[in-house]
PDB file of C-alpha atoms in Angstrom:
ATOM      1  CA  UNK A  87     177.805 193.137 -22.233  1.00 55.00           C
ATOM      2  CA  UNK A  88     181.383 192.445 -23.131  1.00 61.00           C
ATOM      3  CA  UNK A  89     182.908 189.030 -22.554  1.00 59.00           C
ATOM      4  CA  UNK A  90     185.225 190.504 -19.934  1.00 60.00           C
ATOM      5  CA  UNK A  91     182.330 191.908 -17.884  1.00 59.00           C
ATOM      6  CA  UNK A  92     180.410 188.652 -18.144  1.00 54.00           C
ATOM      7  CA  UNK A  93     183.440 186.668 -17.027  1.00 57.00           C
ATOM      8  CA  UNK A  94     183.877 188.961 -14.034  1.00 58.00           C
ATOM      9  CA  UNK A  95     180.254 188.523 -13.017  1.00 62.00           C
ATOM     10  CA  UNK A  96     180.392 184.742 -13.324  1.00 64.00           C
ATOM     11  CA  UNK A  97     183.720 184.285 -11.587  1.00 77.00           C
ATOM     12  CA  UNK A  98     183.639 182.507  -8.238  1.00 81.00           C
ATOM     13  CA  UNK A  99     185.374 183.990  -5.250  1.00 88.00           C
ATOM     14  CA  UNK A 100     187.388 181.231  -3.603  1.00 90.00           C
ATOM     15  CA  UNK A 101     187.407 181.197   0.184  1.00 92.00           C
ATOM     16  CA  UNK A 102     189.863 178.464   1.145  1.00 93.00           C
ATOM     17  CA  UNK A 103     191.025 177.914   4.713  1.00 94.00           C
ATOM     18  CA  UNK A 104     192.398 174.351   4.486  1.00 93.00           C
ATOM     19  CA  UNK A 105     196.057 174.258   5.495  1.00 90.00           C
ATOM     20  CA  UNK A 106     196.636 170.501   5.651  1.00 88.00           C
ATOM     21  CA  UNK A 107     197.673 168.556   2.592  1.00 86.00           C
ATOM     22  CA  UNK A 108     199.336 169.092  -0.766  1.00 83.00           C
ATOM     23  CA  UNK A 109     198.058 167.985  -4.192  1.00 81.00           C
ATOM     24  CA  UNK A 110     200.437 167.217  -7.029  1.00 72.00           C
ATOM     25  CA  UNK A 111     199.465 168.610 -10.453  1.00 71.00           C
ATOM     26  CA  UNK A 112     200.349 165.474 -12.458  1.00 71.00           C
ATOM     27  CA  UNK A 113     197.312 163.457 -11.392  1.00 70.00           C
ATOM     28  CA  UNK A 114     194.927 166.346 -11.986  1.00 76.00           C
ATOM     29  CA  UNK A 115     196.077 166.819 -15.575  1.00 76.00           C
ATOM     30  CA  UNK A 116     194.581 163.490 -16.654  1.00 76.00           C
ATOM     31  CA  UNK A 117     191.125 164.214 -15.207  1.00 78.00           C
ATOM     32  CA  UNK A 118     188.075 164.073 -17.453  1.00 83.00           C
ATOM     33  CA  UNK A 119     184.694 165.379 -16.381  1.00 85.00           C
ATOM     34  CA  UNK A 120     183.205 168.417 -14.733  1.00 87.00           C
ATOM     35  CA  UNK A 121     185.063 170.933 -12.594  1.00 85.00           C
ATOM     36  CA  UNK A 122     182.978 169.860  -9.603  1.00 87.00           C
ATOM     37  CA  UNK A 123     184.006 166.221 -10.095  1.00 89.00           C
ATOM     38  CA  UNK A 124     187.622 167.319 -10.230  1.00 88.00           C
ATOM     39  CA  UNK A 125     187.363 169.342  -7.044  1.00 88.00           C
ATOM     40  CA  UNK A 126     185.404 166.733  -5.120  1.00 88.00           C
ATOM     41  CA  UNK A 127     187.909 164.021  -6.060  1.00 87.00           C
ATOM     42  CA  UNK A 128     191.063 165.891  -5.075  1.00 89.00           C
ATOM     43  CA  UNK A 129     190.029 167.856  -1.998  1.00 91.00           C
ATOM     44  CA  UNK A 130     189.742 165.019   0.561  1.00 93.00           C
ATOM     45  CA  UNK A 131     186.056 165.388   1.366  1.00 93.00           C
ATOM     46  CA  UNK A 132     186.383 162.815   4.128  1.00 93.00           C
ATOM     47  CA  UNK A 133     188.002 165.620   6.104  1.00 95.00           C
ATOM     48  CA  UNK A 134     187.087 168.782   4.228  1.00 96.00           C
ATOM     49  CA  UNK A 135     183.999 170.242   2.581  1.00 96.00           C
ATOM     50  CA  UNK A 136     183.112 172.301  -0.488  1.00 95.00           C
ATOM     51  CA  UNK A 137     180.193 174.726  -0.224  1.00 93.00           C
ATOM     52  CA  UNK A 138     178.701 177.051  -2.816  1.00 90.00           C
ATOM     53  CA  UNK A 139     177.508 180.295  -1.237  1.00 89.00           C
ATOM     54  CA  UNK A 140     175.863 183.413  -2.636  1.00 85.00           C
ATOM     55  CA  UNK A 141     175.531 186.736  -0.871  1.00 83.00           C
ATOM     56  CA  UNK A 142     175.452 190.432  -1.720  1.00 83.00           C
ATOM     57  CA  UNK A 143     179.158 190.334  -2.541  1.00 83.00           C
ATOM     58  CA  UNK A 144     178.832 187.621  -5.179  1.00 83.00           C
ATOM     59  CA  UNK A 145     179.201 183.871  -5.521  1.00 86.00           C
ATOM     60  CA  UNK A 146     181.736 182.020  -3.407  1.00 91.00           C
ATOM     61  CA  UNK A 147     183.297 178.592  -3.332  1.00 91.00           C
ATOM     62  CA  UNK A 148     184.140 177.754   0.269  1.00 94.00           C
ATOM     63  CA  UNK A 149     186.792 175.103   0.844  1.00 95.00           C
ATOM     64  CA  UNK A 150     187.370 174.363   4.502  1.00 96.00           C
ATOM     65  CA  UNK A 151     188.023 171.633   7.028  1.00 96.00           C
ATOM     66  CA  UNK A 152     184.846 170.122   8.425  1.00 97.00           C
ATOM     67  CA  UNK A 153     183.920 172.287  11.438  1.00 97.00           C
ATOM     68  CA  UNK A 154     182.696 169.369  13.525  1.00 97.00           C
ATOM     69  CA  UNK A 155     182.862 169.695  17.290  1.00 96.00           C
ATOM     70  CA  UNK A 156     184.049 167.207  19.855  1.00 95.00           C
ATOM     71  CA  UNK A 157     180.987 166.034  21.759  1.00 93.00           C
ATOM     72  CA  UNK A 158     182.605 166.327  25.188  1.00 91.00           C
ATOM     73  CA  UNK A 159     184.718 169.491  24.919  1.00 92.00           C
ATOM     74  CA  UNK A 160     182.751 171.348  22.246  1.00 91.00           C
ATOM     75  CA  UNK A 161     186.005 172.276  20.498  1.00 95.00           C
ATOM     76  CA  UNK A 162     186.565 171.942  16.761  1.00 96.00           C
ATOM     77  CA  UNK A 163     188.120 168.579  15.925  1.00 96.00           C
ATOM     78  CA  UNK A 164     190.203 169.479  12.875  1.00 95.00           C
ATOM     79  CA  UNK A 165     193.228 171.612  13.702  1.00 92.00           C
ATOM     80  CA  UNK A 166     192.705 173.915  10.711  1.00 92.00           C
ATOM     81  CA  UNK A 167     188.920 174.183  11.049  1.00 95.00           C
ATOM     82  CA  UNK A 168     187.486 177.684  11.309  1.00 95.00           C
ATOM     83  CA  UNK A 169     184.548 178.652  13.493  1.00 95.00           C
ATOM     84  CA  UNK A 170     181.355 178.346  11.414  1.00 94.00           C
ATOM     85  CA  UNK A 171     178.322 180.602  11.562  1.00 95.00           C
ATOM     86  CA  UNK A 172     175.900 179.660  14.342  1.00 96.00           C
ATOM     87  CA  UNK A 173     172.272 180.758  14.012  1.00 97.00           C
ATOM     88  CA  UNK A 174     170.621 180.931  17.427  1.00 96.00           C
ATOM     89  CA  UNK A 175     166.878 180.375  17.527  1.00 96.00           C
ATOM     90  CA  UNK A 176     164.243 179.962  20.164  1.00 95.00           C
ATOM     91  CA  UNK A 177     162.345 176.680  20.229  1.00 92.00           C
ATOM     92  CA  UNK A 178     159.268 178.591  19.099  1.00 93.00           C
ATOM     93  CA  UNK A 179     160.916 178.935  15.666  1.00 95.00           C
ATOM     94  CA  UNK A 180     160.582 175.162  15.129  1.00 95.00           C
ATOM     95  CA  UNK A 181     157.563 174.147  13.068  1.00 95.00           C
ATOM     96  CA  UNK A 182     158.464 170.452  13.123  1.00 95.00           C
ATOM     97  CA  UNK A 183     161.489 168.293  13.835  1.00 95.00           C
ATOM     98  CA  UNK A 184     162.239 164.659  13.075  1.00 96.00           C
ATOM     99  CA  UNK A 185     165.385 163.166  14.611  1.00 94.00           C
ATOM    100  CA  UNK A 186     166.926 159.736  14.903  1.00 95.00           C
ATOM    101  CA  UNK A 187     170.074 158.013  16.082  1.00 93.00           C
ATOM    102  CA  UNK A 188     171.333 154.937  14.291  1.00 90.00           C
ATOM    103  CA  UNK A 189     174.453 152.971  13.406  1.00 90.00           C
ATOM    104  CA  UNK A 190     174.881 154.359   9.888  1.00 89.00           C
ATOM    105  CA  UNK A 191     177.831 156.541  10.894  1.00 90.00           C
ATOM    106  CA  UNK A 192     179.393 154.205  13.477  1.00 94.00           C
ATOM    107  CA  UNK A 193     182.795 152.762  12.527  1.00 94.00           C
ATOM    108  CA  UNK A 194     185.691 151.211  14.441  1.00 93.00           C
ATOM    109  CA  UNK A 195     187.905 149.881  11.647  1.00 92.00           C
ATOM    110  CA  UNK A 196     189.537 152.770   9.799  1.00 91.00           C
ATOM    111  CA  UNK A 197     191.370 152.205   6.546  1.00 87.00           C
ATOM    112  CA  UNK A 198     193.156 155.113   4.843  1.00 86.00           C
ATOM    113  CA  UNK A 199     194.255 154.688   1.233  1.00 83.00           C
ATOM    114  CA  UNK A 200     197.469 156.597   0.484  1.00 79.00           C
ATOM    115  CA  UNK A 201     197.632 159.074  -2.407  1.00 74.00           C
ATOM    116  CA  UNK A 202     197.969 157.667  -5.905  1.00 66.00           C
ATOM    117  CA  UNK A 203     201.486 159.057  -6.079  1.00 57.00           C
ATOM    118  CA  UNK A 204     202.529 156.566  -3.390  1.00 54.00           C
ATOM    119  CA  UNK A 205     200.716 153.561  -4.771  1.00 49.00           C
ATOM    120  CA  UNK A 206     203.870 151.433  -4.754  1.00 47.00           C
ATOM    121  CA  UNK A 207     204.314 151.838  -1.005  1.00 54.00           C
ATOM    122  CA  UNK A 208     200.624 151.561  -0.059  1.00 53.00           C
ATOM    123  CA  UNK A 209     200.957 147.929   1.000  1.00 57.00           C
ATOM    124  CA  UNK A 210     203.864 148.577   3.357  1.00 59.00           C
ATOM    125  CA  UNK A 211     202.154 151.572   4.914  1.00 58.00           C
ATOM    126  CA  UNK A 212     198.897 149.705   5.527  1.00 60.00           C
ATOM    127  CA  UNK A 213     200.693 146.698   7.001  1.00 61.00           C
ATOM    128  CA  UNK A 214     202.602 148.951   9.405  1.00 60.00           C
ATOM    129  CA  UNK A 215     199.356 150.646  10.413  1.00 59.00           C
ATOM    130  CA  UNK A 216     197.848 147.267  11.234  1.00 58.00           C
ATOM    131  CA  UNK A 217     200.904 146.274  13.243  1.00 53.00           C
ATOM    132  CA  UNK A 218     200.989 149.405  15.390  1.00 59.00           C
ATOM    133  CA  UNK A 219     197.307 149.063  16.263  1.00 59.00           C
ATOM    134  CA  UNK A 220     196.087 152.346  14.801  1.00 68.00           C
ATOM    135  CA  UNK A 221     193.501 150.819  12.445  1.00 84.00           C
ATOM    136  CA  UNK A 222     191.158 148.867  14.727  1.00 87.00           C
ATOM    137  CA  UNK A 223     189.779 150.833  17.692  1.00 89.00           C
ATOM    138  CA  UNK A 224     188.611 148.849  20.719  1.00 89.00           C
ATOM    139  CA  UNK A 225     189.153 151.396  23.503  1.00 90.00           C
ATOM    140  CA  UNK A 226     186.483 153.971  22.571  1.00 92.00           C
ATOM    141  CA  UNK A 227     183.100 153.181  24.209  1.00 92.00           C
ATOM    142  CA  UNK A 228     180.839 154.669  21.527  1.00 93.00           C
ATOM    143  CA  UNK A 229     182.399 152.545  18.758  1.00 93.00           C
ATOM    144  CA  UNK A 230     183.273 149.459  20.805  1.00 93.00           C
ATOM    145  CA  UNK A 231     183.265 146.423  18.443  1.00 93.00           C
ATOM    146  CA  UNK A 232     181.978 144.216  21.281  1.00 93.00           C
ATOM    147  CA  UNK A 233     178.750 146.220  21.133  1.00 93.00           C
ATOM    148  CA  UNK A 234     178.550 147.280  17.489  1.00 93.00           C
ATOM    149  CA  UNK A 235     180.549 144.587  15.713  1.00 93.00           C
ATOM    150  CA  UNK A 236     183.328 145.314  13.236  1.00 93.00           C
ATOM    151  CA  UNK A 237     182.350 148.263  11.069  1.00 94.00           C
ATOM    152  CA  UNK A 238     184.840 149.380   8.439  1.00 92.00           C
ATOM    153  CA  UNK A 239     185.285 152.849   6.996  1.00 92.00           C
ATOM    154  CA  UNK A 240     187.638 153.309   4.052  1.00 89.00           C
ATOM    155  CA  UNK A 241     188.717 156.762   2.879  1.00 90.00           C
ATOM    156  CA  UNK A 242     191.357 157.784   0.364  1.00 87.00           C
ATOM    157  CA  UNK A 243     193.465 160.862   0.890  1.00 88.00           C
ATOM    158  CA  UNK A 244     194.473 162.313  -2.447  1.00 87.00           C
ATOM    159  CA  UNK A 245     196.759 164.722  -0.650  1.00 85.00           C
ATOM    160  CA  UNK A 246     200.273 164.310   0.642  1.00 80.00           C
ATOM    161  CA  UNK A 247     201.930 165.852   3.672  1.00 79.00           C
ATOM    162  CA  UNK A 248     202.404 169.609   3.522  1.00 71.00           C
ATOM    163  CA  UNK A 249     206.058 170.732   3.175  1.00 66.00           C
ATOM    164  CA  UNK A 250     207.363 172.543   6.212  1.00 54.00           C
ATOM    165  CA  UNK A 251     204.931 170.921   8.627  1.00 50.00           C
ATOM    166  CA  UNK A 252     206.079 169.375  11.880  1.00 45.00           C
ATOM    167  CA  UNK A 253     206.037 165.901  10.366  1.00 44.00           C
ATOM    168  CA  UNK A 254     208.815 166.918   7.972  1.00 44.00           C
ATOM    169  CA  UNK A 255     211.268 168.159  10.553  1.00 46.00           C
ATOM    170  CA  UNK A 256     214.294 166.293  11.920  1.00 47.00           C
ATOM    171  CA  UNK A 257     214.010 163.444   9.428  1.00 45.00           C
ATOM    172  CA  UNK A 258     216.976 161.980   7.591  1.00 50.00           C
ATOM    173  CA  UNK A 259     216.801 162.824   3.886  1.00 48.00           C
ATOM    174  CA  UNK A 260     216.834 159.176   2.745  1.00 43.00           C
ATOM    175  CA  UNK A 261     213.832 158.070   4.793  1.00 52.00           C
ATOM    176  CA  UNK A 262     212.036 161.395   5.076  1.00 54.00           C
ATOM    177  CA  UNK A 263     209.555 160.717   2.262  1.00 54.00           C
ATOM    178  CA  UNK A 264     208.350 157.417   3.704  1.00 56.00           C
ATOM    179  CA  UNK A 265     208.254 158.571   7.313  1.00 59.00           C
ATOM    180  CA  UNK A 266     206.459 161.822   6.624  1.00 62.00           C
ATOM    181  CA  UNK A 267     203.789 159.968   4.649  1.00 64.00           C
ATOM    182  CA  UNK A 268     203.279 157.440   7.445  1.00 71.00           C
ATOM    183  CA  UNK A 269     202.936 160.296   9.925  1.00 80.00           C
ATOM    184  CA  UNK A 270     200.548 162.089   7.573  1.00 83.00           C
ATOM    185  CA  UNK A 271     198.348 159.015   7.226  1.00 84.00           C
ATOM    186  CA  UNK A 272     198.359 158.489  10.987  1.00 85.00           C
ATOM    187  CA  UNK A 273     197.217 162.092  11.474  1.00 88.00           C
ATOM    188  CA  UNK A 274     194.537 161.610   8.817  1.00 90.00           C
ATOM    189  CA  UNK A 275     193.332 158.452  10.550  1.00 90.00           C
ATOM    190  CA  UNK A 276     193.273 160.114  13.971  1.00 90.00           C
ATOM    191  CA  UNK A 277     191.152 162.972  12.624  1.00 93.00           C
ATOM    192  CA  UNK A 278     188.784 160.491  11.013  1.00 93.00           C
ATOM    193  CA  UNK A 279     188.455 158.552  14.284  1.00 94.00           C
ATOM    194  CA  UNK A 280     187.727 161.734  16.229  1.00 95.00           C
ATOM    195  CA  UNK A 281     185.111 162.804  13.691  1.00 95.00           C
ATOM    196  CA  UNK A 282     183.317 159.451  13.898  1.00 94.00           C
ATOM    197  CA  UNK A 283     183.871 158.336  17.483  1.00 94.00           C
ATOM    198  CA  UNK A 284     180.619 159.696  18.960  1.00 95.00           C
ATOM    199  CA  UNK A 285     178.309 159.243  15.977  1.00 94.00           C
ATOM    200  CA  UNK A 286     176.011 156.861  17.862  1.00 94.00           C
ATOM    201  CA  UNK A 287     175.182 159.623  20.360  1.00 94.00           C
ATOM    202  CA  UNK A 288     174.627 162.293  17.699  1.00 96.00           C
ATOM    203  CA  UNK A 289     171.327 162.863  15.948  1.00 96.00           C
ATOM    204  CA  UNK A 290     170.498 163.101  12.264  1.00 96.00           C
ATOM    205  CA  UNK A 291     167.225 164.227  10.772  1.00 97.00           C
ATOM    206  CA  UNK A 292     165.367 167.182   9.384  1.00 97.00           C
ATOM    207  CA  UNK A 293     163.386 170.116  10.667  1.00 97.00           C
ATOM    208  CA  UNK A 294     161.127 172.851   9.385  1.00 97.00           C
ATOM    209  CA  UNK A 295     161.821 176.264  10.846  1.00 97.00           C
ATOM    210  CA  UNK A 296     160.371 179.722  10.683  1.00 95.00           C
ATOM    211  CA  UNK A 297     161.906 181.275   7.567  1.00 94.00           C
ATOM    212  CA  UNK A 298     165.385 182.676   8.154  1.00 94.00           C
ATOM    213  CA  UNK A 299     167.686 183.728   5.300  1.00 92.00           C
ATOM    214  CA  UNK A 300     170.749 183.408   7.534  1.00 93.00           C
ATOM    215  CA  UNK A 301     170.430 179.618   7.522  1.00 96.00           C
ATOM    216  CA  UNK A 302     172.669 178.084   4.858  1.00 95.00           C
ATOM    217  CA  UNK A 303     174.431 174.747   4.355  1.00 95.00           C
ATOM    218  CA  UNK A 304     177.409 174.533   6.682  1.00 95.00           C
ATOM    219  CA  UNK A 305     175.906 176.509   9.550  1.00 96.00           C
ATOM    220  CA  UNK A 306     175.037 175.373  13.046  1.00 97.00           C
ATOM    221  CA  UNK A 307     171.500 175.790  14.332  1.00 97.00           C
ATOM    222  CA  UNK A 308     171.376 176.336  18.097  1.00 97.00           C
ATOM    223  CA  UNK A 309     167.945 175.921  19.638  1.00 95.00           C
ATOM    224  CA  UNK A 310     167.106 177.430  23.000  1.00 93.00           C
ATOM    225  CA  UNK A 311     164.648 175.290  24.923  1.00 87.00           C
ATOM    226  CA  UNK A 312     164.696 176.040  28.627  1.00 85.00           C
ATOM    227  CA  UNK A 313     168.207 175.271  29.854  1.00 85.00           C
ATOM    228  CA  UNK A 314     169.028 173.174  26.798  1.00 89.00           C
ATOM    229  CA  UNK A 315     171.123 174.510  23.909  1.00 93.00           C
ATOM    230  CA  UNK A 316     171.374 171.646  21.391  1.00 94.00           C
ATOM    231  CA  UNK A 317     173.156 172.295  18.104  1.00 96.00           C
ATOM    232  CA  UNK A 318     172.535 170.823  14.654  1.00 97.00           C
ATOM    233  CA  UNK A 319     174.871 171.030  11.660  1.00 98.00           C
ATOM    234  CA  UNK A 320     173.012 171.812   8.448  1.00 97.00           C
ATOM    235  CA  UNK A 321     173.732 169.972   5.207  1.00 95.00           C
ATOM    236  CA  UNK A 322     170.811 170.678   2.875  1.00 95.00           C
ATOM    237  CA  UNK A 323     168.726 173.849   3.129  1.00 96.00           C
ATOM    238  CA  UNK A 324     165.558 174.801   1.238  1.00 95.00           C
ATOM    239  CA  UNK A 325     163.744 178.115   1.638  1.00 95.00           C
ATOM    240  CA  UNK A 326     160.050 177.656   0.877  1.00 95.00           C
ATOM    241  CA  UNK A 327     157.903 180.645  -0.016  1.00 95.00           C
ATOM    242  CA  UNK A 328     154.124 180.327  -0.307  1.00 93.00           C
ATOM    243  CA  UNK A 329     152.501 183.198  -2.191  1.00 89.00           C
ATOM    244  CA  UNK A 330     150.337 185.235   0.192  1.00 86.00           C
ATOM    245  CA  UNK A 331     151.193 182.610   2.804  1.00 88.00           C
ATOM    246  CA  UNK A 332     154.161 181.422   4.822  1.00 92.00           C
ATOM    247  CA  UNK A 333     157.943 181.454   4.578  1.00 95.00           C
ATOM    248  CA  UNK A 334     159.687 178.438   6.079  1.00 96.00           C
ATOM    249  CA  UNK A 335     163.185 176.998   6.008  1.00 97.00           C
ATOM    250  CA  UNK A 336     163.617 173.241   5.691  1.00 97.00           C
ATOM    251  CA  UNK A 337     166.948 171.676   6.650  1.00 97.00           C
ATOM    252  CA  UNK A 338     168.582 168.277   6.767  1.00 97.00           C
ATOM    253  CA  UNK A 339     171.073 168.046   9.614  1.00 97.00           C
ATOM    254  CA  UNK A 340     173.701 165.817  11.183  1.00 96.00           C
ATOM    255  CA  UNK A 341     175.588 165.790  14.495  1.00 96.00           C
ATOM    256  CA  UNK A 342     172.620 166.969  16.543  1.00 96.00           C
ATOM    257  CA  UNK A 343     173.374 167.187  20.266  1.00 95.00           C
ATOM    258  CA  UNK A 344     169.806 167.063  21.553  1.00 93.00           C
ATOM    259  CA  UNK A 345     170.182 163.573  23.030  1.00 91.00           C
ATOM    260  CA  UNK A 346     173.482 164.326  24.771  1.00 90.00           C
ATOM    261  CA  UNK A 347     172.110 167.629  26.075  1.00 89.00           C
ATOM    262  CA  UNK A 348     169.114 165.859  27.595  1.00 86.00           C
ATOM    263  CA  UNK A 349     171.363 163.258  29.220  1.00 84.00           C
ATOM    264  CA  UNK A 350     173.108 166.054  31.107  1.00 80.00           C
ATOM    265  CA  UNK A 351     169.818 167.423  32.412  1.00 75.00           C
ATOM    266  CA  UNK A 352     169.470 166.401  36.094  1.00 65.00           C
ATOM    267  CA  UNK A 353     165.838 165.238  35.852  1.00 65.00           C
ATOM    268  CA  UNK A 354     166.139 163.354  32.591  1.00 57.00           C
ATOM    269  CA  UNK A 355     167.304 160.007  33.973  1.00 55.00           C
ATOM    270  CA  UNK A 356     164.718 160.153  36.759  1.00 54.00           C
ATOM    271  CA  UNK A 357     161.934 160.752  34.242  1.00 52.00           C
ATOM    272  CA  UNK A 358     163.268 157.923  32.081  1.00 53.00           C
ATOM    273  CA  UNK A 359     163.312 155.473  35.011  1.00 54.00           C
ATOM    274  CA  UNK A 360     159.654 156.204  35.814  1.00 52.00           C
ATOM    275  CA  UNK A 361     158.533 155.153  32.363  1.00 50.00           C
ATOM    276  CA  UNK A 362     156.158 156.822  29.966  1.00 46.00           C
ATOM    277  CA  UNK A 363     153.261 157.138  32.397  1.00 47.00           C
ATOM    278  CA  UNK A 364     155.209 157.594  35.645  1.00 43.00           C
TER     279      UNK A 364
END
C-alpha cells in the first residue's frame, strides 16, 4: 500500500460539537508529549469529554460537552451539549449490577483557575469571585456544607471566552478583556456547580449486561423495570466473548438515577418505613 492510502486509512475523523471556549496557539506550541496528552490538557475536560469511537465508517475522535442531565428537569446541563445515544433495555438484560452512592463527587467550594494567558490577573479574578459569593455554595441542599463539610473542587480552564459571544457585547474596549474573562469564569463555575450539585443522589457502579454492540462509552443505558426508567451514563465498556459460550457487556457508570427514581415511586417511602421485614 502506498503511504497516501495508509495515511487515509489511519486518519481520525473529528466530530467536534463544543462551541464554548477559545484556545490560543502559543501555549500549545511548547507542549511535549503525546497527542492525547496535548488534547486532554487543552480541551477543558472538567466540562468536555474526548471519546475514541470506531464504526463501519472509520475511526472517530469525538469532542463534545459533557451530556450530563439535570436531575430534576432531565435537561442537558451544558448549553452546547448534544443529545447522546440512549440504549433502552429491559431489566431482564441485566446479569448483575453493583451500585453505590458516596461523597466522592460532592463539592461545595469551587475554584476555577484562569487560562495561563491571564496568569497575571488570576489573583484579582479569584479575589473578586470570593467577594461576590460565587465560589462557596451554601444554598444548595445536596452540597450543603453544614451536612457535608467544606469540600473543594479546583479546575483549570485552558480556554478563554469565545469572540462574538454574549459576554463580549456592549463592553468598553479598555475593560472588555478583563470583564469578558470574569464573565467567562463565572459561566464556567456555574456549569461546574450544576454538574456537581446532585452528585450525592446519583449512583456510580458497574453492571454486566446481555451483550449489545450498541453500548459504547458516552452512551446512556435506560433500564425498564416496571414503572421505573433509571438511566446510567457509561464511562468504560468491555465486550466479553466466551468461545462457544456467552457474550456479555460490562460497563462502569456514573450519574445513575435509580435511587432518585425509586424515591418518586409512591410505595417506596412506605416500604422503607416498615423496615426490612415489615
